[in-house]
XYZ file of C-alpha atoms in Angstrom:
574
model
C 1.930 -21.918 -21.761
C 3.726 -22.350 -25.125
C 7.221 -21.073 -25.834
C 5.860 -18.487 -28.147
C 4.191 -16.788 -25.246
C 7.458 -16.531 -23.318
C 10.388 -14.218 -23.438
C 13.865 -15.472 -24.322
C 14.804 -15.392 -20.568
C 11.665 -17.233 -19.508
C 12.498 -19.944 -22.113
C 16.007 -20.246 -20.837
C 14.868 -20.475 -17.302
C 12.356 -23.275 -18.072
C 14.992 -25.287 -19.803
C 17.219 -24.847 -16.775
C 14.329 -26.199 -14.625
C 14.084 -29.225 -16.739
C 17.870 -29.846 -16.489
C 17.796 -29.541 -12.693
C 15.069 -32.149 -12.602
C 17.045 -34.368 -14.933
C 19.903 -34.266 -12.577
C 17.602 -35.545 -9.831
C 17.320 -32.086 -8.054
C 13.779 -31.068 -6.887
C 13.770 -27.290 -7.569
C 10.811 -26.863 -5.140
C 11.659 -29.198 -2.222
C 9.000 -29.790 0.491
C 11.291 -30.246 3.490
C 11.846 -27.431 5.928
C 15.178 -25.582 5.583
C 16.426 -24.587 9.043
C 17.904 -20.998 8.894
C 20.297 -20.153 11.759
C 21.394 -16.606 10.769
C 20.412 -13.613 8.707
C 22.761 -11.407 6.601
C 22.650 -8.490 9.015
C 23.072 -10.680 12.120
C 26.401 -11.974 10.668
C 27.595 -8.495 9.705
C 26.866 -7.303 13.224
C 28.091 -10.320 15.134
C 31.159 -11.719 13.332
C 34.531 -11.146 15.033
C 37.440 -12.081 12.919
C 39.827 -12.443 15.831
C 37.493 -14.765 17.535
C 36.824 -16.911 14.401
C 33.199 -17.189 15.471
C 30.279 -18.210 13.131
C 32.034 -21.229 11.720
C 28.737 -22.953 10.855
C 25.958 -20.738 9.650
C 22.844 -21.491 7.445
C 21.262 -18.842 5.385
C 18.472 -18.736 2.802
C 17.458 -16.122 0.405
C 17.348 -14.836 -3.197
C 20.390 -14.873 -5.494
C 20.905 -11.225 -6.575
C 24.213 -11.327 -8.343
C 27.113 -13.678 -9.478
C 30.648 -13.170 -10.520
C 31.898 -16.522 -12.118
C 35.719 -16.922 -12.063
C 36.639 -20.448 -12.996
C 37.049 -22.631 -9.930
C 36.063 -19.889 -7.625
C 33.114 -17.426 -7.707
C 31.298 -14.847 -5.673
C 27.532 -14.224 -5.422
C 25.230 -12.002 -3.364
C 22.385 -13.385 -1.319
C 19.389 -11.217 -0.178
C 17.349 -12.220 2.818
C 14.806 -10.364 4.856
C 17.375 -8.372 6.707
C 19.662 -7.363 3.921
C 22.429 -8.737 1.516
C 25.675 -10.610 2.164
C 28.461 -11.859 -0.198
C 28.927 -15.631 -0.783
C 32.134 -17.239 -1.782
C 32.042 -20.500 -3.714
C 35.153 -22.602 -4.157
C 34.582 -25.540 -6.479
C 36.580 -28.103 -4.470
C 35.137 -27.056 -1.126
C 31.606 -27.173 -2.423
C 32.334 -30.504 -4.196
C 35.012 -32.336 -2.221
C 34.258 -35.564 -4.066
C 35.077 -36.391 -7.629
C 31.672 -35.244 -8.902
C 31.841 -31.424 -9.538
C 28.345 -31.093 -10.984
C 26.889 -29.028 -8.104
C 29.411 -26.253 -8.989
C 30.077 -26.718 -12.684
C 26.516 -27.315 -13.774
C 24.023 -26.213 -11.030
C 25.791 -23.085 -9.754
C 27.487 -21.870 -12.840
C 24.952 -22.735 -15.436
C 21.476 -23.597 -14.030
C 20.980 -21.005 -11.344
C 19.640 -17.511 -12.327
C 19.340 -14.164 -10.574
C 16.194 -14.363 -8.534
C 16.409 -18.127 -7.576
C 15.977 -18.778 -3.957
C 18.779 -20.948 -2.535
C 19.953 -22.132 0.942
C 23.613 -22.103 1.798
C 25.754 -23.435 4.712
C 29.364 -22.421 5.433
C 31.674 -20.448 7.628
C 32.060 -16.667 7.918
C 35.283 -14.963 6.994
C 36.565 -11.583 5.859
C 37.991 -11.054 2.335
C 41.209 -9.372 1.569
C 39.069 -6.331 0.646
C 37.575 -6.479 4.162
C 34.106 -7.642 3.277
C 32.421 -10.053 5.595
C 31.346 -13.034 3.444
C 30.185 -16.680 3.777
C 32.413 -19.454 2.382
C 29.841 -21.947 1.059
C 30.312 -25.639 1.586
C 26.602 -26.631 0.943
C 24.133 -25.435 -1.636
C 20.438 -26.290 -1.871
C 18.009 -25.038 -4.579
C 14.811 -23.935 -2.762
C 12.847 -22.284 -5.505
C 13.668 -21.805 -9.174
C 12.558 -18.447 -10.470
C 10.915 -18.652 -13.941
C 10.668 -14.962 -14.620
C 13.625 -12.541 -14.608
C 13.760 -9.649 -12.025
C 14.003 -6.117 -13.163
C 17.638 -5.257 -13.476
C 18.576 -2.604 -10.984
C 22.233 -1.472 -11.251
C 24.241 0.494 -8.565
C 27.529 2.261 -8.918
C 29.223 4.775 -6.668
C 26.050 5.064 -4.545
C 23.806 5.832 -7.611
C 21.000 3.562 -8.820
C 20.477 2.857 -12.559
C 17.602 1.187 -14.396
C 15.431 1.365 -11.234
C 12.076 -0.401 -11.064
C 10.452 2.877 -10.595
C 7.217 3.095 -12.651
C 4.571 3.761 -9.978
C 1.843 1.753 -11.656
C 3.997 -1.357 -12.081
C 5.332 -1.047 -8.531
C 1.808 -0.986 -7.101
C 0.495 -3.748 -9.385
C 3.457 -5.990 -8.677
C 4.232 -5.058 -5.137
C 6.220 -8.382 -4.685
C 8.640 -7.153 -7.264
C 8.883 -3.752 -5.708
C 9.766 -5.378 -2.343
C 12.478 -7.528 -3.874
C 14.275 -4.991 -5.859
C 13.549 -1.788 -3.948
C 14.578 -2.757 -0.460
C 13.796 0.584 1.152
C 10.143 -0.069 0.388
C 10.255 -2.926 2.952
C 11.500 -0.455 5.547
C 8.411 1.750 4.793
C 6.073 -1.150 5.675
C 8.006 -2.087 8.786
C 7.580 1.444 9.986
C 3.898 1.284 9.322
C 3.715 -1.941 11.376
C 5.713 -0.228 14.135
C 3.442 2.724 14.112
C 0.327 0.502 14.548
C 2.018 -1.489 17.302
C 3.178 1.561 19.181
C -0.387 2.944 19.017
C -1.832 -0.344 20.190
C 0.608 -0.604 23.088
C -0.188 2.996 24.101
C -3.867 2.292 24.229
C -3.456 -1.155 25.892
C -1.330 0.478 28.568
C -4.241 2.748 29.404
C -6.370 -0.447 29.871
C -8.751 0.237 26.899
C -10.271 -2.897 25.291
C -9.483 -3.588 21.695
C -12.642 -4.854 19.940
C -14.060 -5.926 16.578
C -17.314 -4.668 15.025
C -19.129 -5.620 11.778
C -17.857 -4.696 8.376
C -21.064 -5.673 6.679
C -23.737 -3.390 8.020
C -27.553 -3.040 7.364
C -27.299 0.798 7.782
C -23.984 2.579 7.180
C -23.226 5.512 9.435
C -20.618 7.306 11.493
C -19.405 9.435 8.696
C -20.454 11.495 5.729
C -19.419 9.339 2.675
C -20.838 7.157 -0.132
C -20.819 3.472 0.702
C -20.249 0.277 -1.254
C -23.428 -1.782 -1.524
C -23.759 -5.559 -1.686
C -26.647 -8.122 -1.276
C -26.946 -10.973 1.195
C -28.586 -13.811 -0.634
C -29.737 -15.978 2.266
C -31.257 -12.912 4.107
C -32.379 -11.267 0.856
C -31.115 -8.031 2.285
C -29.106 -5.066 1.068
C -25.914 -4.544 3.066
C -23.115 -1.959 3.039
C -19.442 -2.128 3.633
C -18.877 0.111 6.619
C -17.731 3.683 6.143
C -16.950 3.994 9.789
C -17.308 1.858 12.961
C -18.383 4.663 15.273
C -21.956 3.820 15.998
C -21.225 0.192 16.987
C -18.312 1.276 19.243
C -20.559 3.820 21.055
C -23.051 1.085 21.534
C -20.224 -0.739 23.516
C -19.890 2.305 25.601
C -23.593 2.252 26.390
C -23.000 -1.444 27.325
C -20.686 -0.486 30.135
C -17.060 -0.453 28.747
C -15.218 2.728 29.669
C -12.718 2.607 26.781
C -12.883 0.670 23.601
C -10.859 0.925 20.371
C -10.617 -0.787 16.933
C -8.221 -0.852 14.047
C -10.710 -0.995 11.240
C -10.737 -1.538 7.613
C -13.223 0.971 6.215
C -14.575 1.398 2.632
C -15.801 4.707 0.923
C -17.134 4.524 -2.562
C -15.448 7.793 -3.618
C -12.627 9.128 -5.773
C -9.050 7.830 -5.816
C -6.029 10.080 -5.500
C -2.632 10.027 -3.882
C -4.434 10.900 -0.530
C -7.451 8.523 -0.992
C -7.961 4.824 -1.398
C -11.428 3.293 -1.441
C -10.210 0.780 1.249
C -8.414 2.455 4.162
C -7.492 1.797 7.747
C -8.317 3.903 10.671
C -8.233 3.486 14.494
C -11.350 4.615 16.276
C -11.337 5.139 20.131
C -14.138 6.051 22.584
C -13.520 6.793 26.218
C -16.364 7.416 28.621
C -16.429 10.515 30.938
C -13.955 12.406 28.769
C -14.334 15.333 26.369
C -12.670 16.588 23.244
C -10.196 18.722 25.083
C -8.973 15.641 26.932
C -8.795 13.750 23.585
C -6.550 16.449 22.050
C -4.036 15.894 24.800
C -4.187 12.104 24.243
C -3.608 12.524 20.433
C -0.590 14.767 21.102
C 0.885 12.343 23.474
C 0.274 9.331 21.275
C 1.539 10.774 18.037
C 4.662 12.179 19.822
C 5.431 8.688 21.092
C 5.027 7.293 17.531
C 7.499 9.872 16.079
C 10.071 8.999 18.916
C 9.611 5.224 18.397
C 10.114 5.507 14.599
C 12.648 8.317 14.394
C 14.218 8.722 17.821
C 13.029 12.362 17.643
C 9.923 14.354 17.535
C 11.111 15.998 14.272
C 10.241 14.231 11.116
C 11.308 15.145 7.564
C 8.198 15.227 5.162
C 9.146 16.331 1.670
C 10.656 19.913 1.973
C 9.284 20.367 5.529
C 10.665 19.366 8.853
C 7.654 18.633 11.039
C 7.859 18.722 14.759
C 5.396 16.680 16.818
C 6.473 17.887 20.136
C 3.546 18.866 22.398
C 1.665 21.122 22.631
C 0.310 21.573 19.093
C -0.999 24.748 17.649
C -4.810 25.377 17.930
C -7.244 27.407 15.865
C -11.075 27.386 15.892
C -12.405 26.800 12.295
C -13.670 30.275 11.957
C -10.378 31.630 13.282
C -8.441 29.738 10.697
C -10.698 30.925 7.841
C -10.353 34.540 8.977
C -6.574 34.029 9.461
C -6.044 32.854 5.870
C -8.659 34.811 4.001
C -9.316 37.940 6.016
C -12.979 37.196 6.118
C -15.117 36.439 9.189
C -17.822 33.906 8.243
C -19.003 33.112 11.631
C -22.227 35.133 11.395
C -23.079 34.312 7.766
C -26.226 32.503 6.622
C -26.344 29.922 3.816
C -26.791 32.531 1.096
C -24.004 34.694 2.233
C -21.760 31.608 2.589
C -22.389 30.736 -1.077
C -21.573 34.219 -2.179
C -18.351 34.167 -0.144
C -17.375 30.714 -1.601
C -17.804 32.131 -5.116
C -15.815 35.265 -4.251
C -13.008 32.945 -3.009
C -13.304 30.886 -6.219
C -14.313 27.785 -4.206
C -16.408 25.267 -6.274
C -19.836 24.638 -4.790
C -23.260 23.317 -6.090
C -26.910 23.888 -4.988
C -27.036 20.593 -2.897
C -24.671 22.074 -0.310
C -26.103 23.190 2.963
C -24.476 25.529 5.416
C -22.089 23.002 6.928
C -20.866 21.749 3.495
C -20.313 25.286 2.327
C -18.085 26.022 5.367
C -16.252 22.767 4.943
C -15.496 23.637 1.369
C -14.329 27.155 2.164
C -11.972 25.806 4.868
C -10.742 23.006 2.708
C -9.867 25.195 -0.233
C -8.417 28.185 1.674
C -6.814 26.847 4.802
C -6.015 23.102 4.952
C -3.075 22.999 2.524
C -1.375 25.844 4.546
C -1.390 23.969 7.883
C 1.924 22.231 7.703
C 2.968 21.948 11.427
C 0.606 19.818 13.617
C -2.495 21.963 14.243
C -5.834 21.298 15.844
C -8.846 22.894 14.156
C -11.554 23.107 16.763
C -15.211 24.172 17.400
C -17.022 23.275 14.024
C -20.377 24.549 13.017
C -23.207 22.234 14.168
C -24.346 21.560 10.568
C -21.077 19.827 9.690
C -21.156 17.415 12.656
C -24.314 15.369 13.209
C -22.691 13.101 15.835
C -20.940 15.782 17.929
C -22.150 17.486 21.215
C -23.219 21.020 21.164
C -20.523 23.460 22.275
C -20.853 24.139 26.049
C -20.400 27.959 25.465
C -20.651 28.851 21.840
C -24.104 28.822 20.128
C -24.267 27.042 16.739
C -21.000 25.164 17.290
C -20.075 21.685 18.373
C -17.203 20.274 20.381
C -15.127 18.811 17.596
C -11.464 18.870 16.454
C -9.450 17.744 13.489
C -5.711 17.152 13.555
C -4.035 18.488 10.417
C -0.395 17.881 9.439
C 1.364 18.697 6.248
C -1.843 20.114 4.791
C -4.006 16.904 5.415
C -6.353 15.768 8.044
C -5.049 12.837 10.078
C -7.665 12.521 12.748
C -11.178 13.619 13.772
C -12.593 13.781 17.255
C -15.788 14.849 19.135
C -17.301 15.314 22.598
C -19.841 12.690 21.512
C -23.465 13.579 21.207
C -25.307 11.537 23.896
C -28.653 13.325 23.930
C -31.054 10.980 22.072
C -33.589 13.840 21.329
C -30.999 16.021 19.865
C -29.393 13.111 17.896
C -32.751 12.064 16.375
C -33.288 15.754 15.157
C -29.735 15.908 13.642
C -30.317 12.594 11.822
C -33.651 14.015 10.329
C -31.714 17.203 9.206
C -29.411 14.828 7.363
C -32.380 13.180 5.709
C -33.430 16.519 4.400
C -30.031 17.175 2.965
C -30.154 13.809 1.230
C -33.466 14.752 -0.454
C -31.679 17.903 -1.668
C -29.226 15.663 -3.469
C -26.361 15.293 -0.927
C -25.304 11.683 -1.392
C -22.914 11.885 1.471
C -25.644 12.698 4.038
C -26.012 10.216 6.994
C -28.804 7.651 7.241
C -31.073 7.521 10.268
C -30.133 4.560 12.446
C -33.008 3.672 14.605
C -31.065 0.906 16.596
C -28.320 3.356 17.481
C -30.985 5.930 18.743
C -32.494 3.121 20.681
C -29.184 2.393 22.314
C -28.421 5.871 23.483
C -32.087 6.196 24.799
C -30.915 3.651 27.473
C -28.276 6.288 28.328
C -24.730 6.811 27.059
C -22.260 8.449 29.480
C -20.403 11.611 28.331
C -17.797 10.299 25.927
C -14.771 11.431 23.888
C -14.368 9.785 20.460
C -11.538 9.739 18.032
C -10.853 8.447 14.454
C -7.223 8.558 13.307
C -6.188 7.712 9.776
C -3.532 5.122 9.738
C -2.585 5.434 6.083
C -2.366 9.187 6.253
C -0.202 9.097 9.452
C 1.937 6.434 7.798
C 2.567 8.724 4.873
C 3.820 11.461 7.157
C 5.879 9.183 9.321
C 7.535 7.493 6.348
C 7.955 10.530 4.174
C 5.951 8.888 1.453
C 4.321 11.025 -1.312
C 1.290 8.885 -2.048
C -1.053 6.756 -0.028
C -0.310 3.956 -2.499
C 3.196 3.910 -1.125
C 2.086 2.843 2.290
C -0.542 0.359 1.140
C 0.854 -3.159 0.139
C -1.843 -3.582 -2.428
C -3.647 -0.334 -3.316
C -6.749 -0.307 -5.388
C -5.833 0.033 -9.162
C -7.721 0.668 -12.375
C -8.070 -2.580 -14.505
C -5.057 -3.111 -16.668
C -5.617 -2.373 -20.308
C -5.629 -5.641 -22.184
C -3.814 -5.853 -25.521
C -6.395 -6.428 -28.259
C -5.860 -9.666 -30.077
C -7.735 -10.625 -33.219
C -9.060 -14.272 -33.454
C -7.013 -16.729 -35.564
C -9.810 -16.894 -38.141
C -9.477 -13.228 -39.049
C -5.798 -13.786 -39.928
C -6.549 -16.975 -41.807
C -8.994 -15.091 -44.037
C -5.875 -13.281 -45.329
C -4.364 -16.613 -46.416
C -2.180 -17.011 -43.460
C -1.884 -20.727 -42.510
C -3.195 -21.527 -39.081
C 0.106 -22.759 -37.711
C 1.743 -19.241 -38.602
C -1.021 -17.111 -36.971
C 0.472 -17.376 -33.448
C 4.018 -16.635 -34.849
C 2.744 -13.549 -36.574
C 1.124 -12.227 -33.411
C 4.249 -13.119 -31.329
C 6.595 -11.045 -33.468
C 4.386 -8.007 -32.847
C 1.186 -8.071 -34.890
C -1.713 -9.082 -32.612
C -4.356 -7.526 -34.936
C -4.878 -7.479 -38.667
C -4.963 -3.669 -38.568
C -1.389 -3.706 -37.179
C -0.299 -6.307 -39.749
C -1.291 -4.015 -42.600
C 1.335 -1.465 -41.459
C 4.129 -4.096 -41.406
C 7.231 -4.104 -43.701
C 6.779 -7.356 -45.658
C 10.489 -8.069 -45.963
C 11.208 -7.520 -42.262
C 8.247 -9.586 -41.224
C 9.497 -12.481 -43.416
C 12.891 -12.283 -41.659
C 11.201 -12.167 -38.194
C 9.030 -15.200 -38.955
C 11.868 -17.322 -40.369
C 14.100 -16.296 -37.399
C 11.403 -17.320 -34.892
C 10.904 -20.659 -36.661
C 14.570 -21.538 -36.439
C 15.201 -20.146 -32.904
C 12.374 -22.211 -31.368
C 12.977 -25.248 -33.608
C 9.325 -25.187 -34.648
C 9.753 -27.367 -37.705
C 7.485 -25.243 -39.871
C 8.121 -24.700 -43.494
C 9.153 -21.086 -44.022
C 6.820 -18.931 -46.121
C 8.074 -17.343 -49.255
C 8.729 -13.635 -49.320
C 6.000 -13.032 -51.788
C 3.543 -15.009 -49.639
C 4.267 -12.779 -46.701
C 3.896 -9.608 -48.852
C 0.546 -11.063 -49.994
C -0.639 -11.385 -46.352
C 0.240 -7.779 -45.630
C -1.282 -6.312 -48.712
C -4.432 -8.465 -48.972
């Protein structure tokens, strides 16, 4: 990478790197650096009257410096927070050679460099717990400047806040926006709490295939790939349901999996093509039992993360204390629209949807129409935790028929803050009924429903051997994490969310510039000062461009012969 491709700060940092190496300092040492304390541990554990912590070793990123002659202050950021460092030249360099302080610390270190320090803990006259450094080690030289985030009187200025840049460069987001790290720690705690809860009930955590010859277990469009050796089309799983139910057939009474699933659908602040869900299947249980388990588990998560069942989510305080509110789907629609759709046929449902200004199309069957009506008229209004139960049979090809209500299935969804967080059934274990439902899905696919389920013969074969009555659950980890961390977008709880490709800056080939009479050695300089294409060059001010080119030549000591003003004018006007 040439200097012309670098910013001024990047040039300065690379020169500092060279000077460190010239001093015999390896800016990227291989040896381990033994850390004994973290910043927060020191703040929590230091007792001034006991004069403890007289030998501590920390490592982290240099986030600020205040140079004051023979003594200076700095701030170190590690995984647990920040702590002030105090550097005294004669204590850091007790011998005659003062280069470590005068040259390395004062001149060659930059904000963002990773360093290791040893010293003793003390409290300054201002009452701030600090480390008096007597040993300094460069652990990693930073070649790019960090975004400058300023804080004053509790307010943040120049924050690294652009969402697209934060998601693309999550590593920078984590460095400069430290609350973001807490969000992901809470996500990890959420998963661990859920895992411990299920392990305590003696359910078995398992793994099932991500690459599947037939995708199933949900209504969604898959990603498709090809296995060269097998010469076979495979799909990234949209759900792991059918494999987990095969394990129930095999004799396990309770199995669960934290699964990465993939759906080739739209992206929004509530949807990412790759997402995480936990699916659980327990034999000899039903959906009513599963509702109680969900209530208990999510309540425990809230208590673990917040010490309370009440969680602030945007403008709402959401209370996860059991029991949650319950509506049947038809009750919810009638409650929010005043219309009873429970006895309507497909034609009447389509007319009702249009009356309610719900967008539909001719490919939608009865179940899809009901789903769209519910989604548009009810879902966003369900803020406190609510179970929507007893769905129409057309909407749920894998759920058992309702034990007392004709045309319905035993299914529920948990909805919080206007969004679904979980979906559960009394699982269909009648192989004859299951085959019929799959065949109905095939008919919907022929009508143009690209989310209709495929017929899975191996799954049907498995339940023909007998599957016990089973309750099944899928709970969205990303959605639940959004709620539990008060995050506005799913991208805020994914380390590396899917992003559209970055737009590349168009750059014309050198030959196009040379056709204008620009010498080859000057083409890169012209582009560097802000004219990557000939079309942009034509809009340039010739006098200003001449000054920029001569300035760049001098600043970077390029040794080129400066062009005359009339030459530059000719390039622009030709």
